[in-house]
Amino acid sequence: MNAPGHTGERPAPKATILNVNDHPATLYMVSHMLRMAGYQVLEASTGRQALTIAAGRPDLILLDVHLPDIDGYEVCRRLRANEETQDLLIAHLSAVSVQREDRIRGLAHGADAYWTTPMEEEELLANIEALLRLQGRAQNAVRARDEFLSVAAHELKTPLTALRLNLERALYLTTRAPSDSVPKPAVEKSLSPAMRQIERLQLLLDALLDVSRVTSHRLRLDVSAMDLVEFVGEMALRLEAQARSVGVTLEFELPHEPIILFGDRLRLEQVLTNLVTNAIKYGAGRPVRIRVEERPEWAAILVRDQGIGIAPEDQARIFGRFERATNSHQSQSLGLGLYITREIVTAHGGTISVTSTLGQGSTFQVLLPLRRTERY
Ligand code: ADP
């Protein structure tokens, strides 16, 4: 998946453009210009030809309005009416002499743009690029959503299937046995994992809800003055218990002086939990160190593990939505934790970054501003 601002936002370099024009010289000139700019070009000089070639789904159709058989507006209308071609990108090209009403009609009939000629080569190319970029962005968003839906469905299905098996077994044991001899240990053996599976489902659903909140900019912080040192100290017990259950040691390095800032306790709890959970998950069983320090203007939280590390090319990407690094093939991973973490930290006016060496471990650093007031 492409992060915003990267290749995903640029038009595909080899985009295919269907150039429709009944004027041979203009057809030739525009096609030549497009080919020189690196596009694949298909040509049509009548409306019918255009409809036939459009079935091959070019990335953009440059559609002259005046055509000998079916005019450009009608071609556009038919393309939009056909399920196979209704989403194609269509830009009308016509002479400046065309009435304003006609241009409006063109757009109303479903064209995505209406450009009048003559137009400078550079300007036409810039317009084409902009339109393709817009389409690329929309396609990427849809692709990311589809990919995510399939990962999320898979992740939800796994605990659900196990949950069902455990409940079925418990039901079988309780209904089969006479009421006074229900085999309690066996029932318990099915019900305890069922509880864990429910917790897992709960966590996944919470993450999904968070993402939808964060993405639709509904992340509201409930800030109050807090002592970060005390706060991390309080969380230590819970985090230590979590680490101990998988045989990992946590080491806390907290300053003796309080560090006062304005923060949303529940959200900052999420930040620390996500970072420490990852450090445990990807930390190869080695100790994880959590350090809090005061710097000029900032409070810093550092979470360091000595695990698998993150490849340089993955280090920026993993903060994106649904992104997972290539060297970690964990199931139970939606690639959402760091995205939510970054959004929470940013909402606090802070930053998050990572330094890491493959095979040696990673350090995540969260910086939170000290002198912010309650107004975020
Ligand atoms: P998840 O862990 O659910 O996949 P995250 O957003 O928390 O989602 O992390 C994204 C990816 O970043 C992970 O899939 C993993 O590849 C990588 N990652 C995160 N933390 C660490 C870490 N401490 N060490 C190595 N890789 C990490």
mmCIF file of N, CA and C and ligand atoms in Angstrom, residues 274-275 278-283 305 307-310 318-320 323-328 330 332-339 356 361-362 364, ligand 1:
data_model
loop_
_atom_site.group_PDB
_atom_site.id
_atom_site.type_symbol
_atom_site.label_atom_id
_atom_site.label_comp_id
_atom_site.label_asym_id
_atom_site.label_seq_id
_atom_site.Cartn_x
_atom_site.Cartn_y
_atom_site.Cartn_z
ATOM 1 N N ASN A 274 0.346 0.282 23.770
ATOM 2 C CA ASN A 274 0.668 -0.156 22.404
ATOM 3 C C ASN A 274 2.168 -0.336 22.225
ATOM 4 N N LEU A 275 2.942 0.649 22.693
ATOM 5 C CA LEU A 275 4.387 0.582 22.472
ATOM 6 C C LEU A 275 5.009 -0.570 23.253
ATOM 7 N N ASN A 278 3.992 -3.959 21.716
ATOM 8 C CA ASN A 278 4.816 -4.248 20.532
ATOM 9 C C ASN A 278 6.228 -4.664 20.933
ATOM 10 N N ALA A 279 6.792 -3.932 21.916
ATOM 11 C CA ALA A 279 8.161 -4.252 22.340
ATOM 12 C C ALA A 279 8.219 -5.686 22.872
ATOM 13 N N ILE A 280 7.148 -6.095 23.550
ATOM 14 C CA ILE A 280 7.111 -7.470 24.062
ATOM 15 C C ILE A 280 6.936 -8.445 22.890
ATOM 16 N N LYS A 281 6.005 -8.082 22.003
ATOM 17 C CA LYS A 281 5.665 -8.972 20.876
ATOM 18 C C LYS A 281 6.863 -9.176 19.938
ATOM 19 N N TYR A 282 7.571 -8.090 19.652
ATOM 20 C CA TYR A 282 8.657 -8.179 18.673
ATOM 21 C C TYR A 282 10.032 -8.143 19.350
ATOM 22 N N GLY A 283 10.055 -8.312 20.678
ATOM 23 C CA GLY A 283 11.291 -8.104 21.437
ATOM 24 C C GLY A 283 12.122 -9.348 21.661
ATOM 25 N N ASP A 305 13.396 -2.018 22.912
ATOM 26 C CA ASP A 305 13.476 -3.478 22.979
ATOM 27 C C ASP A 305 14.752 -3.938 22.286
ATOM 28 N N GLY A 307 14.816 -6.668 20.152
ATOM 29 C CA GLY A 307 14.242 -7.745 19.352
ATOM 30 C C GLY A 307 14.604 -7.712 17.882
ATOM 31 N N ILE A 308 13.608 -8.023 17.044
ATOM 32 C CA ILE A 308 13.882 -8.249 15.615
ATOM 33 C C ILE A 308 14.252 -6.975 14.862
ATOM 34 N N GLY A 309 13.885 -5.819 15.390
ATOM 35 C CA GLY A 309 14.211 -4.562 14.716
ATOM 36 C C GLY A 309 13.329 -4.331 13.495
ATOM 37 N N ILE A 310 13.480 -3.141 12.913
ATOM 38 C CA ILE A 310 12.642 -2.751 11.766
ATOM 39 C C ILE A 310 13.552 -2.245 10.658
ATOM 40 N N ILE A 318 5.435 2.085 8.995
ATOM 41 C CA ILE A 318 4.659 1.367 10.020
ATOM 42 C C ILE A 318 3.721 2.269 10.816
ATOM 43 N N PHE A 319 3.903 3.597 10.716
ATOM 44 C CA PHE A 319 2.982 4.494 11.428
ATOM 45 C C PHE A 319 1.721 4.750 10.617
ATOM 46 N N GLY A 320 1.706 4.237 9.407
ATOM 47 C CA GLY A 320 0.536 4.438 8.540
ATOM 48 C C GLY A 320 -0.565 3.452 8.891
ATOM 49 N N GLU A 323 -0.532 -0.644 8.174
ATOM 50 C CA GLU A 323 0.800 -1.012 7.701
ATOM 51 C C GLU A 323 1.494 -1.962 8.662
ATOM 52 N N ARG A 324 2.100 -3.011 8.092
ATOM 53 C CA ARG A 324 2.884 -3.936 8.901
ATOM 54 C C ARG A 324 4.250 -4.099 8.258
ATOM 55 N N ALA A 325 5.285 -4.207 9.087
ATOM 56 C CA ALA A 325 6.625 -4.330 8.517
ATOM 57 C C ALA A 325 6.764 -5.700 7.876
ATOM 58 N N THR A 326 7.711 -5.783 6.943
ATOM 59 C CA THR A 326 7.802 -7.029 6.180
ATOM 60 C C THR A 326 8.487 -8.154 6.951
ATOM 61 N N ASN A 327 9.320 -7.804 7.941
ATOM 62 C CA ASN A 327 10.061 -8.877 8.613
ATOM 63 C C ASN A 327 9.291 -9.513 9.758
ATOM 64 N N SER A 328 8.097 -8.999 10.060
ATOM 65 C CA SER A 328 7.345 -9.603 11.159
ATOM 66 C C SER A 328 6.075 -10.214 10.594
ATOM 67 N N GLN A 330 3.486 -11.714 12.129
ATOM 68 C CA GLN A 330 2.649 -12.044 13.269
ATOM 69 C C GLN A 330 1.217 -12.185 12.814
ATOM 70 N N GLN A 332 -2.580 -12.058 14.404
ATOM 71 C CA GLN A 332 -3.108 -11.128 15.396
ATOM 72 C C GLN A 332 -2.514 -9.752 15.215
ATOM 73 N N SER A 333 -2.361 -9.344 13.988
ATOM 74 C CA SER A 333 -1.780 -8.030 13.793
ATOM 75 C C SER A 333 -2.532 -7.327 12.673
ATOM 76 N N LEU A 334 -3.121 -6.194 13.040
ATOM 77 C CA LEU A 334 -3.907 -5.459 12.045
ATOM 78 C C LEU A 334 -3.133 -4.276 11.495
ATOM 79 N N GLY A 335 -1.982 -3.998 12.106
ATOM 80 C CA GLY A 335 -1.230 -2.829 11.658
ATOM 81 C C GLY A 335 -1.945 -1.527 11.999
ATOM 82 N N LEU A 336 -2.631 -1.514 13.136
ATOM 83 C CA LEU A 336 -3.383 -0.316 13.518
ATOM 84 C C LEU A 336 -2.789 0.391 14.731
ATOM 85 N N GLY A 337 -2.119 -0.381 15.588
ATOM 86 C CA GLY A 337 -1.654 0.143 16.876
ATOM 87 C C GLY A 337 -0.820 1.406 16.738
ATOM 88 N N LEU A 338 0.183 1.372 15.874
ATOM 89 C CA LEU A 338 1.075 2.529 15.756
ATOM 90 C C LEU A 338 0.384 3.700 15.086
ATOM 91 N N TYR A 339 -0.547 3.393 14.204
ATOM 92 C CA TYR A 339 -1.311 4.468 13.555
ATOM 93 C C TYR A 339 -2.110 5.233 14.608
ATOM 94 N N SER A 356 16.026 2.148 14.831
ATOM 95 C CA SER A 356 16.045 0.697 14.922
ATOM 96 C C SER A 356 17.151 0.108 14.059
ATOM 97 N N GLY A 361 17.096 -4.533 17.650
ATOM 98 C CA GLY A 361 16.038 -3.930 18.447
ATOM 99 C C GLY A 361 15.634 -2.547 17.982
ATOM 100 N N SER A 362 14.622 -2.010 18.663
ATOM 101 C CA SER A 362 14.056 -0.719 18.265
ATOM 102 C C SER A 362 13.838 0.149 19.491
ATOM 103 N N PHE A 364 11.349 3.342 20.409
ATOM 104 C CA PHE A 364 10.302 4.284 20.035
ATOM 105 C C PHE A 364 10.368 5.456 21.000
HETATM 106 P P1 ADP B 1 0.428 -4.605 14.717
HETATM 107 O O1 ADP B 1 1.495 -4.867 15.716
HETATM 108 O O2 ADP B 1 -0.946 -4.877 15.191
HETATM 109 O O3 ADP B 1 0.708 -5.182 13.365
HETATM 110 P P2 ADP B 1 1.259 -1.823 14.827
HETATM 111 O O4 ADP B 1 0.683 -0.665 14.100
HETATM 112 O O5 ADP B 1 1.357 -1.737 16.299
HETATM 113 O O6 ADP B 1 0.362 -3.047 14.392
HETATM 114 O O7 ADP B 1 2.670 -2.111 14.222
HETATM 115 C C1 ADP B 1 2.853 -2.074 12.824
HETATM 116 C C2 ADP B 1 4.031 -2.935 12.428
HETATM 117 O O8 ADP B 1 5.227 -2.348 12.914
HETATM 118 C C3 ADP B 1 3.992 -4.326 13.045
HETATM 119 O O9 ADP B 1 3.227 -5.210 12.235
HETATM 120 C C4 ADP B 1 5.459 -4.682 13.071
HETATM 121 O O10 ADP B 1 5.817 -5.181 11.793
HETATM 122 C C5 ADP B 1 6.172 -3.352 13.249
HETATM 123 N N1 ADP B 1 6.592 -3.103 14.652
HETATM 124 C C6 ADP B 1 5.948 -2.368 15.575
HETATM 125 N N2 ADP B 1 6.633 -2.330 16.737
HETATM 126 C C7 ADP B 1 7.757 -3.040 16.535
HETATM 127 C C8 ADP B 1 8.905 -3.355 17.346
HETATM 128 N N3 ADP B 1 9.021 -2.932 18.606
HETATM 129 N N4 ADP B 1 9.868 -4.120 16.776
HETATM 130 C C9 ADP B 1 9.773 -4.550 15.493
HETATM 131 N N5 ADP B 1 8.727 -4.285 14.674
HETATM 132 C C10 ADP B 1 7.731 -3.534 15.181
#
